[in-house]
PDB file of C-alpha atoms and ligand atoms in Angstrom:
ATOM      1  CA  MET A 142     113.517  60.027 134.653  1.00 49.00           C
ATOM      2  CA  SER A 143     112.725  63.688 135.346  1.00 50.00           C
ATOM      3  CA  SER A 144     113.664  66.327 132.793  1.00 51.00           C
ATOM      4  CA  SER A 145     116.585  67.479 134.959  1.00 54.00           C
ATOM      5  CA  GLU A 146     118.087  63.980 134.770  1.00 59.00           C
ATOM      6  CA  VAL A 147     117.700  63.656 130.986  1.00 60.00           C
ATOM      7  CA  PRO A 148     121.077  64.060 129.242  1.00 61.00           C
ATOM      8  CA  ALA A 149     121.397  67.089 126.950  1.00 87.00           C
ATOM      9  CA  ILE A 150     120.556  66.502 123.336  1.00 96.00           C
ATOM     10  CA  SER A 151     121.845  68.066 120.116  1.00 97.00           C
ATOM     11  CA  LEU A 152     119.235  68.544 117.419  1.00 98.00           C
ATOM     12  CA  PHE A 153     120.560  68.864 113.857  1.00 98.00           C
ATOM     13  CA  THR A 154     118.209  70.945 111.763  1.00 97.00           C
ATOM     14  CA  PHE A 155     118.215  73.149 108.630  1.00 95.00           C
ATOM     15  CA  PRO A 156     118.982  76.867 108.868  1.00 94.00           C
ATOM     16  CA  PRO A 157     116.066  79.319 108.382  1.00 95.00           C
ATOM     17  CA  THR A 158     114.812  79.537 104.779  1.00 95.00           C
ATOM     18  CA  PHE A 159     111.649  80.769 102.983  1.00 97.00           C
ATOM     19  CA  GLY A 160     110.592  82.898 105.955  1.00 96.00           C
ATOM     20  CA  LEU A 161     110.640  79.788 108.125  1.00 97.00           C
ATOM     21  CA  ARG A 162     112.849  79.615 111.162  1.00 93.00           C
ATOM     22  CA  ASN A 163     112.692  75.883 110.743  1.00 88.00           C
ATOM     23  CA  VAL A 164     112.172  74.964 107.104  1.00 92.00           C
ATOM     24  CA  SER A 165     111.653  71.256 107.777  1.00 97.00           C
ATOM     25  CA  PRO A 166     108.384  70.169 109.403  1.00 98.00           C
ATOM     26  CA  PHE A 167     110.170  67.064 110.659  1.00 98.00           C
ATOM     27  CA  CYS A 168     112.810  69.177 112.433  1.00 98.00           C
ATOM     28  CA  LEU A 169     110.205  71.578 113.821  1.00 98.00           C
ATOM     29  CA  ARG A 170     108.099  68.842 115.407  1.00 98.00           C
ATOM     30  CA  VAL A 171     111.138  67.367 117.172  1.00 98.00           C
ATOM     31  CA  GLU A 172     111.911  70.813 118.565  1.00 98.00           C
ATOM     32  CA  MET A 173     108.314  71.071 119.755  1.00 98.00           C
ATOM     33  CA  ALA A 174     108.547  67.687 121.469  1.00 98.00           C
ATOM     34  CA  LEU A 175     111.817  68.607 123.210  1.00 98.00           C
ATOM     35  CA  VAL A 176     110.399  71.891 124.497  1.00 98.00           C
ATOM     36  CA  HIS A 177     107.133  70.232 125.534  1.00 98.00           C
ATOM     37  CA  LEU A 178     109.078  67.639 127.523  1.00 97.00           C
ATOM     38  CA  ASP A 179     111.326  70.326 128.968  1.00 97.00           C
ATOM     39  CA  ILE A 180     114.445  68.485 127.816  1.00 96.00           C
ATOM     40  CA  PRO A 181     117.602  70.611 127.499  1.00 96.00           C
ATOM     41  CA  PHE A 182     118.907  70.668 123.942  1.00 96.00           C
ATOM     42  CA  ASP A 183     121.160  72.580 121.532  1.00 96.00           C
ATOM     43  CA  VAL A 184     120.184  73.324 117.971  1.00 96.00           C
ATOM     44  CA  VAL A 185     122.930  72.648 115.441  1.00 97.00           C
ATOM     45  CA  LEU A 186     122.202  74.305 112.083  1.00 96.00           C
ATOM     46  CA  GLU A 187     123.198  72.023 109.232  1.00 95.00           C
ATOM     47  CA  SER A 188     122.574  72.863 105.564  1.00 92.00           C
ATOM     48  CA  ASN A 189     123.697  69.508 104.271  1.00 92.00           C
ATOM     49  CA  PRO A 190     121.253  66.682 105.029  1.00 94.00           C
ATOM     50  CA  ALA A 191     123.857  64.192 103.747  1.00 94.00           C
ATOM     51  CA  LYS A 192     125.576  64.608 107.122  1.00 95.00           C
ATOM     52  CA  GLY A 193     122.689  62.643 108.664  1.00 96.00           C
ATOM     53  CA  PRO A 194     122.954  58.860 108.980  1.00 96.00           C
ATOM     54  CA  LYS A 195     120.293  58.416 106.270  1.00 97.00           C
ATOM     55  CA  LYS A 196     121.116  61.653 104.457  1.00 97.00           C
ATOM     56  CA  LYS A 197     118.081  63.424 105.868  1.00 97.00           C
ATOM     57  CA  LEU A 198     117.378  65.850 108.685  1.00 98.00           C
ATOM     58  CA  PRO A 199     116.507  65.876 111.510  1.00 98.00           C
ATOM     59  CA  PHE A 200     118.760  63.710 113.579  1.00 98.00           C
ATOM     60  CA  ILE A 201     119.729  64.025 117.201  1.00 98.00           C
ATOM     61  CA  ILE A 202     122.717  63.016 119.253  1.00 97.00           C
ATOM     62  CA  SER A 203     121.522  61.816 122.596  1.00 97.00           C
ATOM     63  CA  ASN A 204     124.026  60.414 125.021  1.00 93.00           C
ATOM     64  CA  ASN A 205     126.445  59.705 122.124  1.00 93.00           C
ATOM     65  CA  GLU A 206     123.741  57.837 120.233  1.00 96.00           C
ATOM     66  CA  VAL A 207     122.749  59.185 116.800  1.00 97.00           C
ATOM     67  CA  ILE A 208     119.033  58.846 116.101  1.00 98.00           C
ATOM     68  CA  ASP A 209     117.328  60.007 112.926  1.00 97.00           C
ATOM     69  CA  ASP A 210     113.756  60.261 111.681  1.00 98.00           C
ATOM     70  CA  SER A 211     111.287  62.327 113.690  1.00 98.00           C
ATOM     71  CA  GLU A 212     109.168  59.273 114.479  1.00 98.00           C
ATOM     72  CA  LEU A 213     112.137  57.314 115.846  1.00 98.00           C
ATOM     73  CA  ILE A 214     113.224  60.401 117.763  1.00 98.00           C
ATOM     74  CA  TYR A 215     109.736  60.635 119.299  1.00 98.00           C
ATOM     75  CA  LEU A 216     110.047  57.003 120.437  1.00 98.00           C
ATOM     76  CA  HIS A 217     113.465  57.707 121.916  1.00 98.00           C
ATOM     77  CA  LEU A 218     112.214  60.792 123.782  1.00 98.00           C
ATOM     78  CA  ASP A 219     109.220  58.872 125.064  1.00 98.00           C
ATOM     79  CA  GLN A 220     111.513  56.166 126.399  1.00 97.00           C
ATOM     80  CA  LEU A 221     113.910  58.725 127.914  1.00 96.00           C
ATOM     81  CA  THR A 222     111.084  60.380 129.833  1.00 97.00           C
ATOM     82  CA  GLY A 223     109.381  57.246 131.072  1.00 97.00           C
ATOM     83  CA  GLY A 224     106.497  57.459 128.593  1.00 98.00           C
ATOM     84  CA  ARG A 225     105.670  61.158 128.936  1.00 97.00           C
ATOM     85  CA  LEU A 226     105.468  61.863 125.201  1.00 98.00           C
ATOM     86  CA  PHE A 227     102.646  59.437 124.435  1.00 97.00           C
ATOM     87  CA  LYS A 228     101.101  59.580 127.900  1.00 95.00           C
ATOM     88  CA  GLY A 229      97.317  59.622 128.087  1.00 94.00           C
ATOM     89  CA  LEU A 230      96.683  58.553 124.499  1.00 97.00           C
ATOM     90  CA  SER A 231      94.159  55.742 124.150  1.00 97.00           C
ATOM     91  CA  PRO A 232      94.862  53.059 121.514  1.00 97.00           C
ATOM     92  CA  ALA A 233      92.189  54.681 119.332  1.00 97.00           C
ATOM     93  CA  ASP A 234      93.810  58.134 119.725  1.00 97.00           C
ATOM     94  CA  TYR A 235      97.171  56.623 118.893  1.00 97.00           C
ATOM     95  CA  GLY A 236      95.739  54.932 115.802  1.00 98.00           C
ATOM     96  CA  MET A 237      94.060  58.132 114.590  1.00 98.00           C
ATOM     97  CA  GLY A 238      97.186  60.166 115.349  1.00 98.00           C
ATOM     98  CA  CYS A 239      99.333  57.777 113.319  1.00 98.00           C
ATOM     99  CA  ALA A 240      96.885  57.858 110.410  1.00 98.00           C
ATOM    100  CA  PHE A 241      96.778  61.673 110.290  1.00 98.00           C
ATOM    101  CA  THR A 242     100.553  61.845 110.586  1.00 98.00           C
ATOM    102  CA  ARG A 243     100.870  59.534 107.598  1.00 98.00           C
ATOM    103  CA  LEU A 244      98.446  61.782 105.699  1.00 98.00           C
ATOM    104  CA  VAL A 245     100.589  64.860 106.246  1.00 98.00           C
ATOM    105  CA  ASP A 246     103.981  63.148 105.958  1.00 98.00           C
ATOM    106  CA  ASP A 247     103.441  60.770 103.089  1.00 98.00           C
ATOM    107  CA  HIS A 248     100.996  62.777 100.991  1.00 98.00           C
ATOM    108  CA  LEU A 249     100.587  66.444 101.900  1.00 98.00           C
ATOM    109  CA  TYR A 250     104.348  66.883 102.402  1.00 98.00           C
ATOM    110  CA  TRP A 251     105.058  65.804  98.814  1.00 98.00           C
ATOM    111  CA  LEU A 252     102.572  68.376  97.547  1.00 98.00           C
ATOM    112  CA  VAL A 253     104.387  71.029  99.612  1.00 98.00           C
ATOM    113  CA  VAL A 254     107.618  69.860  97.988  1.00 98.00           C
ATOM    114  CA  ALA A 255     105.976  70.017  94.532  1.00 98.00           C
ATOM    115  CA  SER A 256     104.725  73.552  95.214  1.00 98.00           C
ATOM    116  CA  ARG A 257     108.306  74.678  95.829  1.00 98.00           C
ATOM    117  CA  TRP A 258     110.354  72.624  93.394  1.00 98.00           C
ATOM    118  CA  LEU A 259     108.112  72.061  90.366  1.00 98.00           C
ATOM    119  CA  ASP A 260     106.665  75.546  90.020  1.00 97.00           C
ATOM    120  CA  ASP A 261     108.889  77.419  87.533  1.00 97.00           C
ATOM    121  CA  ASP A 262     107.834  80.769  88.980  1.00 97.00           C
ATOM    122  CA  TRP A 263     108.665  79.714  92.554  1.00 98.00           C
ATOM    123  CA  PHE A 264     111.832  77.713  91.857  1.00 98.00           C
ATOM    124  CA  PRO A 265     114.111  80.825  91.946  1.00 97.00           C
ATOM    125  CA  ASN A 266     113.346  80.913  95.694  1.00 98.00           C
ATOM    126  CA  VAL A 267     114.580  77.326  96.054  1.00 97.00           C
ATOM    127  CA  TYR A 268     117.643  78.264  94.009  1.00 97.00           C
ATOM    128  CA  GLU A 269     118.410  81.201  96.291  1.00 96.00           C
ATOM    129  CA  GLY A 270     117.336  79.581  99.571  1.00 95.00           C
ATOM    130  CA  PHE A 271     119.029  76.202  99.202  1.00 94.00           C
ATOM    131  CA  PHE A 272     121.860  76.879  96.762  1.00 94.00           C
ATOM    132  CA  GLY A 273     122.593  80.588  97.197  1.00 92.00           C
ATOM    133  CA  SER A 274     125.622  79.917  99.375  1.00 91.00           C
ATOM    134  CA  PHE A 275     127.364  77.722  96.776  1.00 92.00           C
ATOM    135  CA  PRO A 276     130.061  79.348  94.606  1.00 93.00           C
ATOM    136  CA  PRO A 277     128.385  80.857  91.492  1.00 88.00           C
ATOM    137  CA  VAL A 278     130.220  78.509  89.120  1.00 86.00           C
ATOM    138  CA  ILE A 279     128.676  75.353  90.570  1.00 94.00           C
ATOM    139  CA  ARG A 280     125.385  76.791  91.849  1.00 95.00           C
ATOM    140  CA  ASN A 281     123.576  76.349  88.513  1.00 95.00           C
ATOM    141  CA  LEU A 282     124.822  72.822  88.040  1.00 96.00           C
ATOM    142  CA  ILE A 283     123.994  71.638  91.557  1.00 96.00           C
ATOM    143  CA  SER A 284     120.532  73.205  91.570  1.00 97.00           C
ATOM    144  CA  THR A 285     119.730  71.759  88.129  1.00 97.00           C
ATOM    145  CA  LEU A 286     120.795  68.274  89.233  1.00 97.00           C
ATOM    146  CA  ALA A 287     118.895  68.581  92.513  1.00 97.00           C
ATOM    147  CA  ARG A 288     115.745  69.705  90.704  1.00 98.00           C
ATOM    148  CA  ARG A 289     116.046  66.824  88.251  1.00 98.00           C
ATOM    149  CA  GLN A 290     116.362  64.416  91.194  1.00 98.00           C
ATOM    150  CA  MET A 291     113.330  65.983  92.873  1.00 98.00           C
ATOM    151  CA  ARG A 292     111.232  65.614  89.697  1.00 98.00           C
ATOM    152  CA  LYS A 293     112.250  61.949  89.586  1.00 98.00           C
ATOM    153  CA  THR A 294     111.353  61.456  93.256  1.00 98.00           C
ATOM    154  CA  LEU A 295     107.940  63.094  92.796  1.00 98.00           C
ATOM    155  CA  ASP A 296     107.371  61.028  89.684  1.00 98.00           C
ATOM    156  CA  LEU A 297     108.148  57.786  91.548  1.00 98.00           C
ATOM    157  CA  GLN A 298     106.048  58.893  94.491  1.00 98.00           C
ATOM    158  CA  GLY A 299     103.238  59.402  91.990  1.00 98.00           C
ATOM    159  CA  LEU A 300     101.938  62.874  92.814  1.00 98.00           C
ATOM    160  CA  GLY A 301     104.416  64.342  90.321  1.00 98.00           C
ATOM    161  CA  ARG A 302     102.554  62.582  87.507  1.00 98.00           C
ATOM    162  CA  HIS A 303      99.385  64.581  88.145  1.00 98.00           C
ATOM    163  CA  SER A 304      98.648  67.940  86.569  1.00 98.00           C
ATOM    164  CA  LEU A 305      99.033  71.054  88.698  1.00 98.00           C
ATOM    165  CA  LYS A 306      95.230  71.309  88.868  1.00 98.00           C
ATOM    166  CA  GLN A 307      94.997  67.724  90.160  1.00 98.00           C
ATOM    167  CA  GLN A 308      97.813  68.311  92.678  1.00 98.00           C
ATOM    168  CA  LYS A 309      95.919  71.318  94.025  1.00 98.00           C
ATOM    169  CA  GLU A 310      92.745  69.254  94.338  1.00 98.00           C
ATOM    170  CA  PHE A 311      94.631  66.530  96.241  1.00 98.00           C
ATOM    171  CA  ALA A 312      96.057  69.187  98.584  1.00 98.00           C
ATOM    172  CA  ARG A 313      92.616  70.694  99.139  1.00 98.00           C
ATOM    173  CA  ARG A 314      91.159  67.274 100.019  1.00 98.00           C
ATOM    174  CA  ASP A 315      94.017  66.583 102.487  1.00 98.00           C
ATOM    175  CA  LEU A 316      93.471  69.925 104.195  1.00 98.00           C
ATOM    176  CA  GLN A 317      89.695  69.450 104.174  1.00 98.00           C
ATOM    177  CA  ALA A 318      90.141  66.095 105.945  1.00 98.00           C
ATOM    178  CA  LEU A 319      92.130  67.839 108.706  1.00 98.00           C
ATOM    179  CA  ALA A 320      89.650  70.716 108.834  1.00 98.00           C
ATOM    180  CA  ASN A 321      86.737  68.273 109.212  1.00 98.00           C
ATOM    181  CA  VAL A 322      88.304  67.126 112.480  1.00 97.00           C
ATOM    182  CA  LEU A 323      89.686  70.430 113.712  1.00 97.00           C
ATOM    183  CA  THR A 324      86.551  72.502 113.180  1.00 95.00           C
ATOM    184  CA  ASN A 325      84.971  70.868 116.203  1.00 93.00           C
ATOM    185  CA  SER A 326      88.039  69.670 118.122  1.00 97.00           C
ATOM    186  CA  ARG A 327      90.759  71.625 119.815  1.00 97.00           C
ATOM    187  CA  TYR A 328      93.300  68.866 119.177  1.00 98.00           C
ATOM    188  CA  ILE A 329      93.837  66.376 116.374  1.00 98.00           C
ATOM    189  CA  VAL A 330      93.118  63.441 118.714  1.00 98.00           C
ATOM    190  CA  GLY A 331      91.625  63.295 122.185  1.00 96.00           C
ATOM    191  CA  ASP A 332      90.968  66.356 124.316  1.00 95.00           C
ATOM    192  CA  LYS A 333      94.542  67.273 125.239  1.00 96.00           C
ATOM    193  CA  LEU A 334      97.635  68.519 123.466  1.00 98.00           C
ATOM    194  CA  SER A 335      99.574  65.524 122.157  1.00 98.00           C
ATOM    195  CA  VAL A 336     102.616  64.707 120.119  1.00 98.00           C
ATOM    196  CA  PHE A 337     100.364  64.302 117.079  1.00 98.00           C
ATOM    197  CA  ASP A 338      99.494  68.001 117.276  1.00 98.00           C
ATOM    198  CA  PHE A 339     103.219  68.698 116.789  1.00 98.00           C
ATOM    199  CA  SER A 340     103.295  66.524 113.654  1.00 98.00           C
ATOM    200  CA  ILE A 341     100.232  68.168 112.099  1.00 98.00           C
ATOM    201  CA  THR A 342     101.092  71.724 113.160  1.00 98.00           C
ATOM    202  CA  SER A 343     104.676  71.526 111.897  1.00 98.00           C
ATOM    203  CA  MET A 344     103.378  70.666 108.420  1.00 98.00           C
ATOM    204  CA  LEU A 345     100.671  73.361 108.508  1.00 98.00           C
ATOM    205  CA  SER A 346     103.113  76.006 109.659  1.00 98.00           C
ATOM    206  CA  GLY A 347     105.523  75.048 106.870  1.00 97.00           C
ATOM    207  CA  LEU A 348     102.909  75.565 104.199  1.00 98.00           C
ATOM    208  CA  LEU A 349     101.069  78.554 105.710  1.00 98.00           C
ATOM    209  CA  ASP A 350     104.083  80.616 106.765  1.00 97.00           C
ATOM    210  CA  ASN A 351     106.147  79.980 103.643  1.00 96.00           C
ATOM    211  CA  VAL A 352     107.485  83.287 102.238  1.00 97.00           C
ATOM    212  CA  PRO A 353     106.921  84.155  99.472  1.00 97.00           C
ATOM    213  CA  SER A 354     103.700  82.203  99.374  1.00 98.00           C
ATOM    214  CA  THR A 355     103.353  79.179  97.098  1.00 98.00           C
ATOM    215  CA  TRP A 356     100.186  77.802  95.517  1.00 98.00           C
ATOM    216  CA  MET A 357     100.019  75.550  98.568  1.00 98.00           C
ATOM    217  CA  THR A 358      99.991  78.569 100.905  1.00 98.00           C
ATOM    218  CA  ALA A 359      97.013  79.942  98.999  1.00 98.00           C
ATOM    219  CA  ILE A 360      95.109  76.671  99.412  1.00 98.00           C
ATOM    220  CA  GLY A 361      95.986  76.593 103.125  1.00 98.00           C
ATOM    221  CA  GLN A 362      94.502  80.059 103.479  1.00 98.00           C
ATOM    222  CA  GLU A 363      91.145  78.676 102.355  1.00 98.00           C
ATOM    223  CA  PHE A 364      90.997  76.954 105.781  1.00 98.00           C
ATOM    224  CA  PRO A 365      90.939  79.541 108.588  1.00 98.00           C
ATOM    225  CA  GLU A 366      90.189  76.800 111.124  1.00 98.00           C
ATOM    226  CA  LEU A 367      93.550  75.204 110.284  1.00 98.00           C
ATOM    227  CA  GLN A 368      95.349  78.530 110.571  1.00 98.00           C
ATOM    228  CA  HIS A 369      93.807  79.115 114.017  1.00 98.00           C
ATOM    229  CA  TYR A 370      94.654  75.597 115.121  1.00 98.00           C
ATOM    230  CA  ALA A 371      98.290  75.874 113.974  1.00 98.00           C
ATOM    231  CA  GLU A 372      98.703  79.248 115.701  1.00 98.00           C
ATOM    232  CA  ARG A 373      97.185  77.946 118.932  1.00 98.00           C
ATOM    233  CA  ILE A 374      99.342  74.815 119.075  1.00 98.00           C
ATOM    234  CA  GLN A 375     102.515  76.804 118.371  1.00 98.00           C
ATOM    235  CA  SER A 376     101.620  79.257 121.092  1.00 98.00           C
ATOM    236  CA  GLU A 377     100.733  76.472 123.566  1.00 98.00           C
ATOM    237  CA  VAL A 378     104.162  74.906 123.027  1.00 98.00           C
ATOM    238  CA  GLY A 379     106.012  78.194 122.553  1.00 97.00           C
ATOM    239  CA  VAL A 380     107.775  76.973 119.407  1.00 97.00           C
ATOM    240  CA  TYR A 381     107.037  78.670 116.070  1.00 97.00           C
ATOM    241  CA  GLY A 382     107.876  77.598 112.549  1.00 96.00           C
ATOM    242  CA  ARG A 383     108.113  81.074 111.077  1.00 95.00           C
ATOM    243  CA  ALA A 384     111.203  83.199 111.265  1.00 92.00           C
ATOM    244  CA  GLN A 385     110.966  85.598 114.185  1.00 80.00           C
ATOM    245  CA  PRO A 386     111.155  89.303 113.230  1.00 70.00           C
TER     246      PRO A 386
HETATM  247  N1  LIG B 167     110.741  60.504 107.746  1.00 56.88           N
HETATM  248  C1  LIG B 167     111.721  61.536 108.018  1.00 56.88           C
HETATM  249  C2  LIG B 167     111.666  62.565 106.903  1.00 56.88           C
HETATM  250  C3  LIG B 167     112.803  63.581 106.983  1.00 56.88           C
HETATM  251  C4  LIG B 167     112.930  64.361 105.689  1.00 56.88           C
HETATM  252  O1  LIG B 167     112.312  64.034 104.662  1.00 56.88           O
HETATM  253  N2  LIG B 167     113.746  65.403 105.735  1.00 56.88           N
HETATM  254  C5  LIG B 167     113.971  66.186 104.544  1.00 56.88           C
HETATM  255  C6  LIG B 167     113.785  67.660 104.830  1.00 56.88           C
HETATM  256  S1  LIG B 167     112.126  68.112 105.160  1.00 56.88           S
HETATM  257  C7  LIG B 167     115.406  65.993 104.086  1.00 56.88           C
HETATM  258  O2  LIG B 167     116.319  65.986 104.881  1.00 56.88           O
HETATM  259  N3  LIG B 167     115.594  65.880 102.791  1.00 56.88           N
HETATM  260  C8  LIG B 167     116.892  65.823 102.213  1.00 56.88           C
HETATM  261  C9  LIG B 167     116.994  64.855 101.100  1.00 56.88           C
HETATM  262  O3  LIG B 167     116.078  64.028 100.919  1.00 56.88           O
HETATM  263  O4  LIG B 167     118.008  64.910 100.409  1.00 56.88           O
HETATM  264  C10 LIG B 167     111.428  62.168 109.376  1.00 56.88           C
HETATM  265  O5  LIG B 167     110.305  62.037 109.874  1.00 56.88           O
HETATM  266  O6  LIG B 167     112.357  62.719 109.986  1.00 56.88           O
END
């Protein structure tokens, strides 16, 4: 199927917050994939992730089918375009790409979340950014309950049980692992732009371009090679995570 024959898609994503045009790395990477594949789509801004089938964003509506989770959306887009999204990736590239995606999604992401939600000095930005539009009478209650839930989630995940110093060291090791690859390679796997670059870049952009900066932003800035990589991938695709001036 050529891109002109692909039915239009609606992408449900969060509104801009924290200086990020697309505050969710999972939403941003789907947008990158859609643009890369030249698939027509509308962005629907949705503040309430509970509207999604699994109470998370992103989800898409494609030909009346609702599909959530960026990974499942990737698979759907690949199928829609006759294999164009994963085209050219060797099994080894695919394996490495999956492993690095798991590193950013299932480890680094939770440290990004911790840097926003657990830091008492930074939490007022979460309060304003995520709950500022609620009526004042319920804003405090909802944000307190949400923060309590987030502490519980981070505790169950495990990273929330570490000290701030240990969390920072974990983050630094995650970023160092990416930098070890990207110092000598243009792309995270193989020698061409791939869908895995969207997954890694969306997470890097979210932590580097976060305004005001968090402790995670400061650690990201220790790795200029990652900043250059994230900028280059965003400019190659033409989709940026930060809010446009
Ligand atoms: N595995 C999912 C993760 C999506 C996700 O965690 N989305 C977050 C925003 S970054 C969300 O909607 N969280 C709302 C919640 O958990 O209540 C994907 O790849 O799409």
